Amino acid sequence: MQRKIGVIGGSGVYQMDGLEDAAWTEVDTPWGASSDAILTGRLNGVEMCFLPRHGRGHVHLPAAVPFRANIDALKRLGCTDVVAVSAVGSLREDFRPGDMVVLDQFIDRTSGRPGSFFGSGCVAHVSLADPVCARLSDHCEAALRAAGARVHRGGTYLAMEGPQFSTKAESRMYRAWGCDVIGMTAMPEARLAREAELCYASVAMVTDYDCWHPDHGHVDVAQILQVLAANAGTAKAMITALPALAGGGLAPCPCGCDRALDHAVMTARDKRDPALVARLDAVAGRVLG
Ligand SMILES: CSC[C@H]1O[C@H](OP(=O)(O)O)[C@H](O)[C@@H]1O
Ligand SMILES: Nc1ncnc2[nH]cnc12
């Protein structure tokens, strides 16, 4: 058995080129429809799945992205690894527009988004202390460096609710909290990927300085699109390099991502809600089955 790599494309990344036997596939999930159909195929001999987070044509607001359906669908298609690509604002001087950040921490300021696959009738608590897979992040870093990108390894992402951008007071507060970048979508995506026992890495492209920087104008969509267009090749080159780096055999994940549920489920077998357990077939069937 080989690894299968999922890619979630963020703002500006709605397509994946170069797949052999490429086909857009609709996946039924117990959590509703995913953001769009999923593009499946092979790249350099490795099975890949690509899902545009906001849908082709950018139709979903950040808060309305069907995060559970997206993660379930990728797991259901057999992905072992998921690389998420996002556009972010920078909260520090030395993270410049066009730079790439291989994230390692998140602070969640979103509200009201369904944030777990589990619930009454099947309660589970996974660790999020290290919310990304270090091995997959290594591969992303190597792929970005090979593509000639300016790369920062490690960074804390502030997930805001949006869709409006931040006020200056919020932006300054997030800087004081030690956050490095800001966006609207990495949460609850990262939480759900952990519950689904996926190796998950999060790669952010800096598009702006949000609104805190005295020497730069306030962020707007035109500026973000311009930076995304100018640097589109970087994300594409990273994705193209991933199969050779991350597409090996199915050895256990050294970080334990693939065993996240080993000691997580609290609800006694005889108290579990059969309907919820059935919905969890793809995500948690390994431990509930
Ligand atoms: C394009 S402006 C803000 C929008 O871009 C980011 O999306 P993604 O994380 O999917 O790349 C940000 O989170 C907002 O959703
Ligand atoms: N400044 C910003 N705030 C929130 N999301 C973003 N995505 C890109 N830039 C952003």
PDB file of C-alpha atoms and ligand atoms in Angstrom:
ATOM      1  CA  MET A   1       0.000   0.000   0.000  1.00  0.00           C
ATOM      2  CA  GLN A   2       1.200   3.476  -0.928  1.00  0.00           C
ATOM      3  CA  ARG A   3       0.434   6.866   0.583  1.00  0.00           C
ATOM      4  CA  LYS A   4      -2.248   8.948  -1.131  1.00  0.00           C
ATOM      5  CA  ILE A   5      -1.889  12.711  -0.991  1.00  0.00           C
ATOM      6  CA  GLY A   6      -4.772  15.155  -0.728  1.00  0.00           C
ATOM      7  CA  VAL A   7      -4.301  18.829  -1.506  1.00  0.00           C
ATOM      8  CA  ILE A   8      -6.766  21.477  -0.330  1.00  0.00           C
ATOM      9  CA  GLY A   9      -6.371  24.576  -2.474  1.00  0.00           C
ATOM     10  CA  GLY A  10      -7.123  27.933  -0.877  1.00  0.00           C
ATOM     11  CA  SER A  11      -7.842  31.343  -2.375  1.00  0.00           C
ATOM     12  CA  GLY A  12      -6.332  31.535  -5.856  1.00  0.00           C
ATOM     13  CA  VAL A  13      -5.689  27.767  -6.071  1.00  0.00           C
ATOM     14  CA  TYR A  14      -8.691  26.161  -7.758  1.00  0.00           C
ATOM     15  CA  GLN A  15      -6.995  23.707 -10.120  1.00  0.00           C
ATOM     16  CA  MET A  16      -4.239  21.148 -10.127  1.00  0.00           C
ATOM     17  CA  ASP A  17      -2.357  20.606 -13.365  1.00  0.00           C
ATOM     18  CA  GLY A  18      -0.500  17.598 -14.664  1.00  0.00           C
ATOM     19  CA  LEU A  19      -2.593  14.762 -13.184  1.00  0.00           C
ATOM     20  CA  GLU A  20      -2.731  11.532 -15.174  1.00  0.00           C
ATOM     21  CA  ASP A  21      -6.221  10.023 -15.538  1.00  0.00           C
ATOM     22  CA  ALA A  22      -7.669  13.179 -14.008  1.00  0.00           C
ATOM     23  CA  ALA A  23     -11.381  13.084 -13.167  1.00  0.00           C
ATOM     24  CA  TRP A  24     -13.634  15.283 -11.044  1.00  0.00           C
ATOM     25  CA  THR A  25     -15.349  12.913  -8.602  1.00  0.00           C
ATOM     26  CA  GLU A  26     -18.422  13.641  -6.461  1.00  0.00           C
ATOM     27  CA  VAL A  27     -18.102  12.012  -3.037  1.00  0.00           C
ATOM     28  CA  ASP A  28     -21.130  11.329  -0.829  1.00  0.00           C
ATOM     29  CA  THR A  29     -20.409  11.994   2.818  1.00  0.00           C
ATOM     30  CA  PRO A  30     -22.574  11.725   5.946  1.00  0.00           C
ATOM     31  CA  TRP A  31     -21.704  15.395   6.587  1.00  0.00           C
ATOM     32  CA  GLY A  32     -23.162  16.731   3.345  1.00  0.00           C
ATOM     33  CA  ALA A  33     -21.478  17.809   0.129  1.00  0.00           C
ATOM     34  CA  SER A  34     -17.821  18.799   0.018  1.00  0.00           C
ATOM     35  CA  SER A  35     -16.875  22.277  -1.236  1.00  0.00           C
ATOM     36  CA  ASP A  36     -16.768  20.932  -4.781  1.00  0.00           C
ATOM     37  CA  ALA A  37     -16.142  17.655  -6.578  1.00  0.00           C
ATOM     38  CA  ILE A  38     -12.646  16.287  -5.963  1.00  0.00           C
ATOM     39  CA  LEU A  39     -10.082  16.005  -8.735  1.00  0.00           C
ATOM     40  CA  THR A  40      -8.463  12.578  -8.576  1.00  0.00           C
ATOM     41  CA  GLY A  41      -5.546  11.189 -10.558  1.00  0.00           C
ATOM     42  CA  ARG A  42      -1.865  10.270 -10.434  1.00  0.00           C
ATOM     43  CA  LEU A  43       1.165  12.490 -10.336  1.00  0.00           C
ATOM     44  CA  ASN A  44       4.571  10.839 -10.836  1.00  0.00           C
ATOM     45  CA  GLY A  45       3.017   7.474  -9.962  1.00  0.00           C
ATOM     46  CA  VAL A  46       1.395   8.663  -6.722  1.00  0.00           C
ATOM     47  CA  GLU A  47      -2.386   8.844  -6.212  1.00  0.00           C
ATOM     48  CA  MET A  48      -3.507  12.425  -5.578  1.00  0.00           C
ATOM     49  CA  CYS A  49      -6.782  14.166  -4.708  1.00  0.00           C
ATOM     50  CA  PHE A  50      -7.326  17.894  -5.115  1.00  0.00           C
ATOM     51  CA  LEU A  51     -10.170  19.878  -3.515  1.00  0.00           C
ATOM     52  CA  PRO A  52     -10.631  23.647  -3.916  1.00  0.00           C
ATOM     53  CA  ARG A  53     -11.650  24.806  -0.415  1.00  0.00           C
ATOM     54  CA  HIS A  54     -13.956  27.573  -1.613  1.00  0.00           C
ATOM     55  CA  GLY A  55     -15.128  25.625  -4.678  1.00  0.00           C
ATOM     56  CA  ARG A  56     -14.232  26.436  -8.295  1.00  0.00           C
ATOM     57  CA  GLY A  57     -15.136  30.071  -8.849  1.00  0.00           C
ATOM     58  CA  HIS A  58     -14.751  30.781  -5.099  1.00  0.00           C
ATOM     59  CA  VAL A  59     -18.366  30.325  -4.012  1.00  0.00           C
ATOM     60  CA  HIS A  60     -18.081  29.512  -0.266  1.00  0.00           C
ATOM     61  CA  LEU A  61     -17.548  32.095   2.461  1.00  0.00           C
ATOM     62  CA  PRO A  62     -14.847  31.009   4.938  1.00  0.00           C
ATOM     63  CA  ALA A  63     -17.486  30.269   7.617  1.00  0.00           C
ATOM     64  CA  ALA A  64     -19.593  28.291   5.144  1.00  0.00           C
ATOM     65  CA  VAL A  65     -16.832  25.969   3.923  1.00  0.00           C
ATOM     66  CA  PRO A  66     -18.137  22.436   4.647  1.00  0.00           C
ATOM     67  CA  PHE A  67     -15.016  21.468   6.589  1.00  0.00           C
ATOM     68  CA  ARG A  68     -16.351  18.144   7.915  1.00  0.00           C
ATOM     69  CA  ALA A  69     -17.523  16.987   4.496  1.00  0.00           C
ATOM     70  CA  ASN A  70     -14.172  18.004   2.970  1.00  0.00           C
ATOM     71  CA  ILE A  71     -12.064  16.051   5.446  1.00  0.00           C
ATOM     72  CA  ASP A  72     -14.419  13.064   5.421  1.00  0.00           C
ATOM     73  CA  ALA A  73     -14.404  12.989   1.597  1.00  0.00           C
ATOM     74  CA  LEU A  74     -10.595  13.015   1.401  1.00  0.00           C
ATOM     75  CA  LYS A  75     -10.368  10.273   4.045  1.00  0.00           C
ATOM     76  CA  ARG A  76     -13.105   8.274   2.298  1.00  0.00           C
ATOM     77  CA  LEU A  77     -11.120   8.482  -0.972  1.00  0.00           C
ATOM     78  CA  GLY A  78      -8.181   6.910   0.859  1.00  0.00           C
ATOM     79  CA  CYS A  79      -5.948   9.926   1.473  1.00  0.00           C
ATOM     80  CA  THR A  80      -3.307   9.338   4.120  1.00  0.00           C
ATOM     81  CA  ASP A  81      -1.843  12.829   3.906  1.00  0.00           C
ATOM     82  CA  VAL A  82      -3.407  16.248   3.330  1.00  0.00           C
ATOM     83  CA  VAL A  83      -1.529  19.408   2.440  1.00  0.00           C
ATOM     84  CA  ALA A  84      -3.624  22.545   2.898  1.00  0.00           C
ATOM     85  CA  VAL A  85      -2.692  25.728   1.059  1.00  0.00           C
ATOM     86  CA  SER A  86      -3.930  29.116   2.318  1.00  0.00           C
ATOM     87  CA  ALA A  87      -3.556  32.826   1.647  1.00  0.00           C
ATOM     88  CA  VAL A  88      -2.691  34.789   4.795  1.00  0.00           C
ATOM     89  CA  GLY A  89      -1.960  38.267   6.030  1.00  0.00           C
ATOM     90  CA  SER A  90       1.356  38.829   7.767  1.00  0.00           C
ATOM     91  CA  LEU A  91       1.481  39.980  11.378  1.00  0.00           C
ATOM     92  CA  ARG A  92       5.250  40.527  11.391  1.00  0.00           C
ATOM     93  CA  GLU A  93       7.671  42.655   9.441  1.00  0.00           C
ATOM     94  CA  ASP A  94       9.931  39.820   8.251  1.00  0.00           C
ATOM     95  CA  PHE A  95       7.095  37.707   6.762  1.00  0.00           C
ATOM     96  CA  ARG A  96       6.778  39.538   3.455  1.00  0.00           C
ATOM     97  CA  PRO A  97       4.185  39.244   0.682  1.00  0.00           C
ATOM     98  CA  GLY A  98       5.187  36.294  -1.521  1.00  0.00           C
ATOM     99  CA  ASP A  99       6.849  34.416   1.372  1.00  0.00           C
ATOM    100  CA  MET A 100       5.691  30.899   2.240  1.00  0.00           C
ATOM    101  CA  VAL A 101       5.129  29.779   5.836  1.00  0.00           C
ATOM    102  CA  VAL A 102       5.022  26.122   6.860  1.00  0.00           C
ATOM    103  CA  LEU A 103       2.703  26.572   9.836  1.00  0.00           C
ATOM    104  CA  ASP A 104       2.974  24.693  13.103  1.00  0.00           C
ATOM    105  CA  GLN A 105       0.453  26.302  15.467  1.00  0.00           C
ATOM    106  CA  PHE A 106      -3.036  27.820  15.353  1.00  0.00           C
ATOM    107  CA  ILE A 107      -5.153  30.045  17.558  1.00  0.00           C
ATOM    108  CA  ASP A 108      -8.843  29.627  16.868  1.00  0.00           C
ATOM    109  CA  ARG A 109     -10.991  32.766  17.020  1.00  0.00           C
ATOM    110  CA  THR A 110     -13.723  31.373  14.769  1.00  0.00           C
ATOM    111  CA  SER A 111     -17.177  30.884  16.246  1.00  0.00           C
ATOM    112  CA  GLY A 112     -20.085  28.611  15.495  1.00  0.00           C
ATOM    113  CA  ARG A 113     -18.379  26.400  12.913  1.00  0.00           C
ATOM    114  CA  PRO A 114     -18.965  22.669  13.444  1.00  0.00           C
ATOM    115  CA  GLY A 115     -15.588  21.778  14.921  1.00  0.00           C
ATOM    116  CA  SER A 116     -15.753  18.038  15.597  1.00  0.00           C
ATOM    117  CA  PHE A 117     -16.951  14.829  13.987  1.00  0.00           C
ATOM    118  CA  PHE A 118     -17.807  13.531  17.445  1.00  0.00           C
ATOM    119  CA  GLY A 119     -20.788  14.480  19.608  1.00  0.00           C
ATOM    120  CA  SER A 120     -23.343  13.198  22.101  1.00  0.00           C
ATOM    121  CA  GLY A 121     -23.437   9.433  21.741  1.00  0.00           C
ATOM    122  CA  CYS A 122     -19.789   9.177  20.752  1.00  0.00           C
ATOM    123  CA  VAL A 123     -17.455  11.486  22.646  1.00  0.00           C
ATOM    124  CA  ALA A 124     -13.735  11.663  21.801  1.00  0.00           C
ATOM    125  CA  HIS A 125     -10.843  13.948  22.727  1.00  0.00           C
ATOM    126  CA  VAL A 126      -7.732  13.986  20.515  1.00  0.00           C
ATOM    127  CA  SER A 127      -4.514  15.890  21.229  1.00  0.00           C
ATOM    128  CA  LEU A 128      -3.947  19.102  19.289  1.00  0.00           C
ATOM    129  CA  ALA A 129      -0.740  20.062  21.097  1.00  0.00           C
ATOM    130  CA  ASP A 130       1.137  19.615  17.833  1.00  0.00           C
ATOM    131  CA  PRO A 131      -1.631  20.160  15.298  1.00  0.00           C
ATOM    132  CA  VAL A 132       0.386  19.437  12.152  1.00  0.00           C
ATOM    133  CA  CYS A 133       2.416  16.446  10.980  1.00  0.00           C
ATOM    134  CA  ALA A 134       6.123  17.266  11.304  1.00  0.00           C
ATOM    135  CA  ARG A 135       7.112  14.707   8.661  1.00  0.00           C
ATOM    136  CA  LEU A 136       4.679  16.020   6.039  1.00  0.00           C
ATOM    137  CA  SER A 137       5.690  19.591   6.956  1.00  0.00           C
ATOM    138  CA  ASP A 138       9.332  18.575   6.301  1.00  0.00           C
ATOM    139  CA  HIS A 139       8.304  17.439   2.822  1.00  0.00           C
ATOM    140  CA  CYS A 140       6.447  20.702   2.155  1.00  0.00           C
ATOM    141  CA  GLU A 141       9.436  22.729   3.307  1.00  0.00           C
ATOM    142  CA  ALA A 142      11.786  20.734   1.063  1.00  0.00           C
ATOM    143  CA  ALA A 143       9.424  21.113  -1.903  1.00  0.00           C
ATOM    144  CA  LEU A 144       9.144  24.872  -1.365  1.00  0.00           C
ATOM    145  CA  ARG A 145      12.916  25.317  -1.033  1.00  0.00           C
ATOM    146  CA  ALA A 146      13.434  23.302  -4.225  1.00  0.00           C
ATOM    147  CA  ALA A 147      10.984  25.695  -5.914  1.00  0.00           C
ATOM    148  CA  GLY A 148      13.181  28.617  -4.832  1.00  0.00           C
ATOM    149  CA  ALA A 149      10.592  30.117  -2.457  1.00  0.00           C
ATOM    150  CA  ARG A 150      11.435  32.249   0.574  1.00  0.00           C
ATOM    151  CA  VAL A 151      10.307  29.861   3.321  1.00  0.00           C
ATOM    152  CA  HIS A 152       9.672  30.261   7.043  1.00  0.00           C
ATOM    153  CA  ARG A 153       9.518  26.988   8.949  1.00  0.00           C
ATOM    154  CA  GLY A 154       7.045  27.346  11.786  1.00  0.00           C
ATOM    155  CA  GLY A 155       4.476  30.014  12.380  1.00  0.00           C
ATOM    156  CA  THR A 156       1.323  30.609  14.382  1.00  0.00           C
ATOM    157  CA  TYR A 157      -1.865  31.215  12.382  1.00  0.00           C
ATOM    158  CA  LEU A 158      -4.679  33.253  13.866  1.00  0.00           C
ATOM    159  CA  ALA A 159      -7.951  31.890  12.494  1.00  0.00           C
ATOM    160  CA  MET A 160     -10.487  34.726  12.465  1.00  0.00           C
ATOM    161  CA  GLU A 161     -14.167  34.377  11.668  1.00  0.00           C
ATOM    162  CA  GLY A 162     -14.387  36.930   8.837  1.00  0.00           C
ATOM    163  CA  PRO A 163     -15.520  37.504   6.207  1.00  0.00           C
ATOM    164  CA  GLN A 164     -14.577  41.111   6.951  1.00  0.00           C
ATOM    165  CA  PHE A 165     -10.878  41.731   7.541  1.00  0.00           C
ATOM    166  CA  SER A 166      -9.691  42.713  11.049  1.00  0.00           C
ATOM    167  CA  THR A 167      -9.855  46.073  12.747  1.00  0.00           C
ATOM    168  CA  LYS A 168      -6.498  47.661  13.566  1.00  0.00           C
ATOM    169  CA  ALA A 169      -7.086  46.976  17.277  1.00  0.00           C
ATOM    170  CA  GLU A 170      -7.626  43.270  16.548  1.00  0.00           C
ATOM    171  CA  SER A 171      -4.603  43.120  14.276  1.00  0.00           C
ATOM    172  CA  ARG A 172      -2.407  44.729  16.958  1.00  0.00           C
ATOM    173  CA  MET A 173      -3.815  42.378  19.603  1.00  0.00           C
ATOM    174  CA  TYR A 174      -3.013  39.287  17.514  1.00  0.00           C
ATOM    175  CA  ARG A 175       0.542  40.588  17.080  1.00  0.00           C
ATOM    176  CA  ALA A 176       0.800  41.042  20.853  1.00  0.00           C
ATOM    177  CA  TRP A 177      -0.396  37.447  21.273  1.00  0.00           C
ATOM    178  CA  GLY A 178       2.594  36.290  19.244  1.00  0.00           C
ATOM    179  CA  CYS A 179       0.674  35.276  16.128  1.00  0.00           C
ATOM    180  CA  ASP A 180       2.614  35.373  12.858  1.00  0.00           C
ATOM    181  CA  VAL A 181      -0.090  35.230  10.196  1.00  0.00           C
ATOM    182  CA  ILE A 182      -3.845  35.635   9.922  1.00  0.00           C
ATOM    183  CA  GLY A 183      -6.470  33.883   7.830  1.00  0.00           C
ATOM    184  CA  MET A 184     -10.029  32.582   7.986  1.00  0.00           C
ATOM    185  CA  THR A 185      -9.933  28.860   7.194  1.00  0.00           C
ATOM    186  CA  ALA A 186      -7.256  26.779   8.944  1.00  0.00           C
ATOM    187  CA  MET A 187      -9.682  26.144  11.778  1.00  0.00           C
ATOM    188  CA  PRO A 188     -11.583  23.915  12.192  1.00  0.00           C
ATOM    189  CA  GLU A 189      -9.887  22.199   9.227  1.00  0.00           C
ATOM    190  CA  ALA A 190      -6.780  21.231  11.230  1.00  0.00           C
ATOM    191  CA  ARG A 191      -8.861  19.933  14.180  1.00  0.00           C
ATOM    192  CA  LEU A 192     -10.924  17.729  11.900  1.00  0.00           C
ATOM    193  CA  ALA A 193      -7.896  16.369  10.041  1.00  0.00           C
ATOM    194  CA  ARG A 194      -6.461  15.241  13.389  1.00  0.00           C
ATOM    195  CA  GLU A 195      -9.733  13.558  14.370  1.00  0.00           C
ATOM    196  CA  ALA A 196      -9.684  11.786  11.008  1.00  0.00           C
ATOM    197  CA  GLU A 197      -6.139  10.534  11.734  1.00  0.00           C
ATOM    198  CA  LEU A 198      -4.725  12.243   8.650  1.00  0.00           C
ATOM    199  CA  CYS A 199      -1.190  13.512   8.383  1.00  0.00           C
ATOM    200  CA  TYR A 200      -1.942  17.229   7.843  1.00  0.00           C
ATOM    201  CA  ALA A 201       0.384  20.071   6.896  1.00  0.00           C
ATOM    202  CA  SER A 202      -0.595  23.688   6.388  1.00  0.00           C
ATOM    203  CA  VAL A 203       1.276  25.922   3.967  1.00  0.00           C
ATOM    204  CA  ALA A 204       0.488  29.629   3.912  1.00  0.00           C
ATOM    205  CA  MET A 205       1.313  32.177   1.227  1.00  0.00           C
ATOM    206  CA  VAL A 206       1.702  35.693   2.614  1.00  0.00           C
ATOM    207  CA  THR A 207      -0.353  38.107   0.515  1.00  0.00           C
ATOM    208  CA  ASP A 208      -0.420  41.322   2.614  1.00  0.00           C
ATOM    209  CA  TYR A 209       0.414  43.010   5.923  1.00  0.00           C
ATOM    210  CA  ASP A 210      -3.200  43.004   7.125  1.00  0.00           C
ATOM    211  CA  CYS A 211      -3.848  46.505   8.531  1.00  0.00           C
ATOM    212  CA  TRP A 212      -1.343  46.998  11.375  1.00  0.00           C
ATOM    213  CA  HIS A 213       1.671  48.131   9.355  1.00  0.00           C
ATOM    214  CA  PRO A 214       2.155  51.916   9.277  1.00  0.00           C
ATOM    215  CA  ASP A 215       4.024  51.792   5.923  1.00  0.00           C
ATOM    216  CA  HIS A 216       1.576  49.575   4.030  1.00  0.00           C
ATOM    217  CA  GLY A 217      -2.021  50.200   3.007  1.00  0.00           C
ATOM    218  CA  HIS A 218      -4.850  48.162   4.506  1.00  0.00           C
ATOM    219  CA  VAL A 219      -5.403  44.744   3.012  1.00  0.00           C
ATOM    220  CA  ASP A 220      -7.907  44.465   0.177  1.00  0.00           C
ATOM    221  CA  VAL A 221      -8.886  41.682  -2.194  1.00  0.00           C
ATOM    222  CA  ALA A 222      -7.285  43.324  -5.249  1.00  0.00           C
ATOM    223  CA  GLN A 223      -3.908  43.303  -3.521  1.00  0.00           C
ATOM    224  CA  ILE A 224      -4.339  39.686  -2.391  1.00  0.00           C
ATOM    225  CA  LEU A 225      -5.246  38.551  -5.907  1.00  0.00           C
ATOM    226  CA  GLN A 226      -2.259  40.383  -7.374  1.00  0.00           C
ATOM    227  CA  VAL A 227       0.189  38.686  -4.986  1.00  0.00           C
ATOM    228  CA  LEU A 228      -1.479  35.295  -5.473  1.00  0.00           C
ATOM    229  CA  ALA A 229      -1.246  35.632  -9.265  1.00  0.00           C
ATOM    230  CA  ALA A 230       2.395  36.722  -9.133  1.00  0.00           C
ATOM    231  CA  ASN A 231       3.297  33.721  -6.952  1.00  0.00           C
ATOM    232  CA  ALA A 232       0.930  31.075  -8.321  1.00  0.00           C
ATOM    233  CA  GLY A 233       3.903  29.115  -9.667  1.00  0.00           C
ATOM    234  CA  THR A 234       5.300  28.559  -6.176  1.00  0.00           C
ATOM    235  CA  ALA A 235       2.284  26.658  -4.843  1.00  0.00           C
ATOM    236  CA  LYS A 236       2.097  24.678  -8.098  1.00  0.00           C
ATOM    237  CA  ALA A 237       5.792  23.768  -7.962  1.00  0.00           C
ATOM    238  CA  MET A 238       5.425  22.630  -4.354  1.00  0.00           C
ATOM    239  CA  ILE A 239       2.484  20.395  -5.205  1.00  0.00           C
ATOM    240  CA  THR A 240       4.337  18.919  -8.191  1.00  0.00           C
ATOM    241  CA  ALA A 241       7.328  18.039  -6.001  1.00  0.00           C
ATOM    242  CA  LEU A 242       5.240  16.398  -3.256  1.00  0.00           C
ATOM    243  CA  PRO A 243       4.760  12.901  -4.755  1.00  0.00           C
ATOM    244  CA  ALA A 244       8.514  12.227  -4.896  1.00  0.00           C
ATOM    245  CA  LEU A 245       8.964  13.446  -1.320  1.00  0.00           C
ATOM    246  CA  ALA A 246       5.803  12.294   0.454  1.00  0.00           C
ATOM    247  CA  GLY A 247       4.522   9.447  -1.676  1.00  0.00           C
ATOM    248  CA  GLY A 248       6.375   6.500  -0.147  1.00  0.00           C
ATOM    249  CA  GLY A 249       5.056   3.353   1.527  1.00  0.00           C
ATOM    250  CA  LEU A 250       2.634   3.207   4.410  1.00  0.00           C
ATOM    251  CA  ALA A 251       5.083   3.167   7.332  1.00  0.00           C
ATOM    252  CA  PRO A 252       3.453   4.406  10.565  1.00  0.00           C
ATOM    253  CA  CYS A 253       3.630   8.174  11.006  1.00  0.00           C
ATOM    254  CA  PRO A 254       6.496   9.013  13.402  1.00  0.00           C
ATOM    255  CA  CYS A 255       4.334  11.781  14.911  1.00  0.00           C
ATOM    256  CA  GLY A 256       1.415   9.403  15.516  1.00  0.00           C
ATOM    257  CA  CYS A 257      -1.097  11.281  13.322  1.00  0.00           C
ATOM    258  CA  ASP A 258      -2.428   7.973  11.984  1.00  0.00           C
ATOM    259  CA  ARG A 259      -3.113   6.736  15.538  1.00  0.00           C
ATOM    260  CA  ALA A 260      -4.645   9.907  17.005  1.00  0.00           C
ATOM    261  CA  LEU A 261      -7.809   8.087  18.071  1.00  0.00           C
ATOM    262  CA  ASP A 262      -6.054   5.215  19.849  1.00  0.00           C
ATOM    263  CA  HIS A 263      -6.949   6.490  23.334  1.00  0.00           C
ATOM    264  CA  ALA A 264      -9.446   9.230  22.462  1.00  0.00           C
ATOM    265  CA  VAL A 265     -12.937   7.710  22.546  1.00  0.00           C
ATOM    266  CA  MET A 266     -14.616   8.059  25.964  1.00  0.00           C
ATOM    267  CA  THR A 267     -18.120   6.730  25.383  1.00  0.00           C
ATOM    268  CA  ALA A 268     -18.704   3.152  26.517  1.00  0.00           C
ATOM    269  CA  ARG A 269     -19.467   0.771  23.645  1.00  0.00           C
ATOM    270  CA  ASP A 270     -22.982   0.032  24.922  1.00  0.00           C
ATOM    271  CA  LYS A 271     -23.772   3.771  25.250  1.00  0.00           C
ATOM    272  CA  ARG A 272     -22.743   4.753  21.724  1.00  0.00           C
ATOM    273  CA  ASP A 273     -25.336   6.173  19.344  1.00  0.00           C
ATOM    274  CA  PRO A 274     -25.420   3.734  16.396  1.00  0.00           C
ATOM    275  CA  ALA A 275     -26.447   6.513  13.977  1.00  0.00           C
ATOM    276  CA  LEU A 276     -23.438   8.658  14.911  1.00  0.00           C
ATOM    277  CA  VAL A 277     -21.121   5.657  14.857  1.00  0.00           C
ATOM    278  CA  ALA A 278     -22.361   4.942  11.335  1.00  0.00           C
ATOM    279  CA  ARG A 279     -21.599   8.530  10.253  1.00  0.00           C
ATOM    280  CA  LEU A 280     -18.080   8.091  11.629  1.00  0.00           C
ATOM    281  CA  ASP A 281     -17.350   5.094   9.371  1.00  0.00           C
ATOM    282  CA  ALA A 282     -14.638   6.758   7.274  1.00  0.00           C
ATOM    283  CA  VAL A 283     -13.185   9.034   9.924  1.00  0.00           C
ATOM    284  CA  ALA A 284     -13.071   6.680  12.905  1.00  0.00           C
ATOM    285  CA  GLY A 285     -14.014   3.235  11.633  1.00  0.00           C
ATOM    286  CA  ARG A 286     -10.510   2.018  12.548  1.00  0.00           C
ATOM    287  CA  VAL A 287     -11.260   2.358  16.274  1.00  0.00           C
ATOM    288  CA  LEU A 288     -15.067   2.118  16.329  1.00  0.00           C
ATOM    289  CA  GLY A 289     -15.533  -0.836  13.989  1.00  0.00           C
TER     290      GLY A 289
HETATM  291  C1  LIG B   1      -9.052  36.212  -0.606  1.00  0.00           C
HETATM  292  S1  LIG B   1      -9.275  37.132   0.789  1.00  0.00           S
HETATM  293  C2  LIG B   1      -9.515  36.170   2.242  1.00  0.00           C
HETATM  294  C3  LIG B   1      -9.699  34.701   2.091  1.00  0.00           C
HETATM  295  O1  LIG B   1      -8.451  34.153   1.635  1.00  0.00           O
HETATM  296  C4  LIG B   1      -8.049  33.153   2.546  1.00  0.00           C
HETATM  297  O2  LIG B   1      -8.630  31.935   2.101  1.00  0.00           O
HETATM  298  P1  LIG B   1      -7.856  30.540   2.140  1.00  0.00           P
HETATM  299  O3  LIG B   1      -7.417  30.342   3.553  1.00  0.00           O
HETATM  300  O4  LIG B   1      -8.848  29.511   1.716  1.00  0.00           O
HETATM  301  O5  LIG B   1      -6.684  30.674   1.194  1.00  0.00           O
HETATM  302  C5  LIG B   1      -8.632  33.625   3.872  1.00  0.00           C
HETATM  303  O6  LIG B   1      -8.653  32.603   4.842  1.00  0.00           O
HETATM  304  C6  LIG B   1      -9.985  34.087   3.455  1.00  0.00           C
HETATM  305  O7  LIG B   1     -10.904  33.037   3.337  1.00  0.00           O
HETATM  306  N1  LIG B   2      -5.157  40.014   6.107  1.00  0.00           N
HETATM  307  C1  LIG B   2      -5.876  38.903   6.017  1.00  0.00           C
HETATM  308  N2  LIG B   2      -6.795  38.613   6.965  1.00  0.00           N
HETATM  309  C2  LIG B   2      -7.524  37.464   6.876  1.00  0.00           C
HETATM  310  N3  LIG B   2      -7.420  36.592   5.884  1.00  0.00           N
HETATM  311  C3  LIG B   2      -6.528  36.847   4.918  1.00  0.00           C
HETATM  312  N4  LIG B   2      -6.193  36.167   3.820  1.00  0.00           N
HETATM  313  C4  LIG B   2      -5.249  36.849   3.187  1.00  0.00           C
HETATM  314  N5  LIG B   2      -4.937  37.988   3.846  1.00  0.00           N
HETATM  315  C5  LIG B   2      -5.731  38.004   4.945  1.00  0.00           C
END
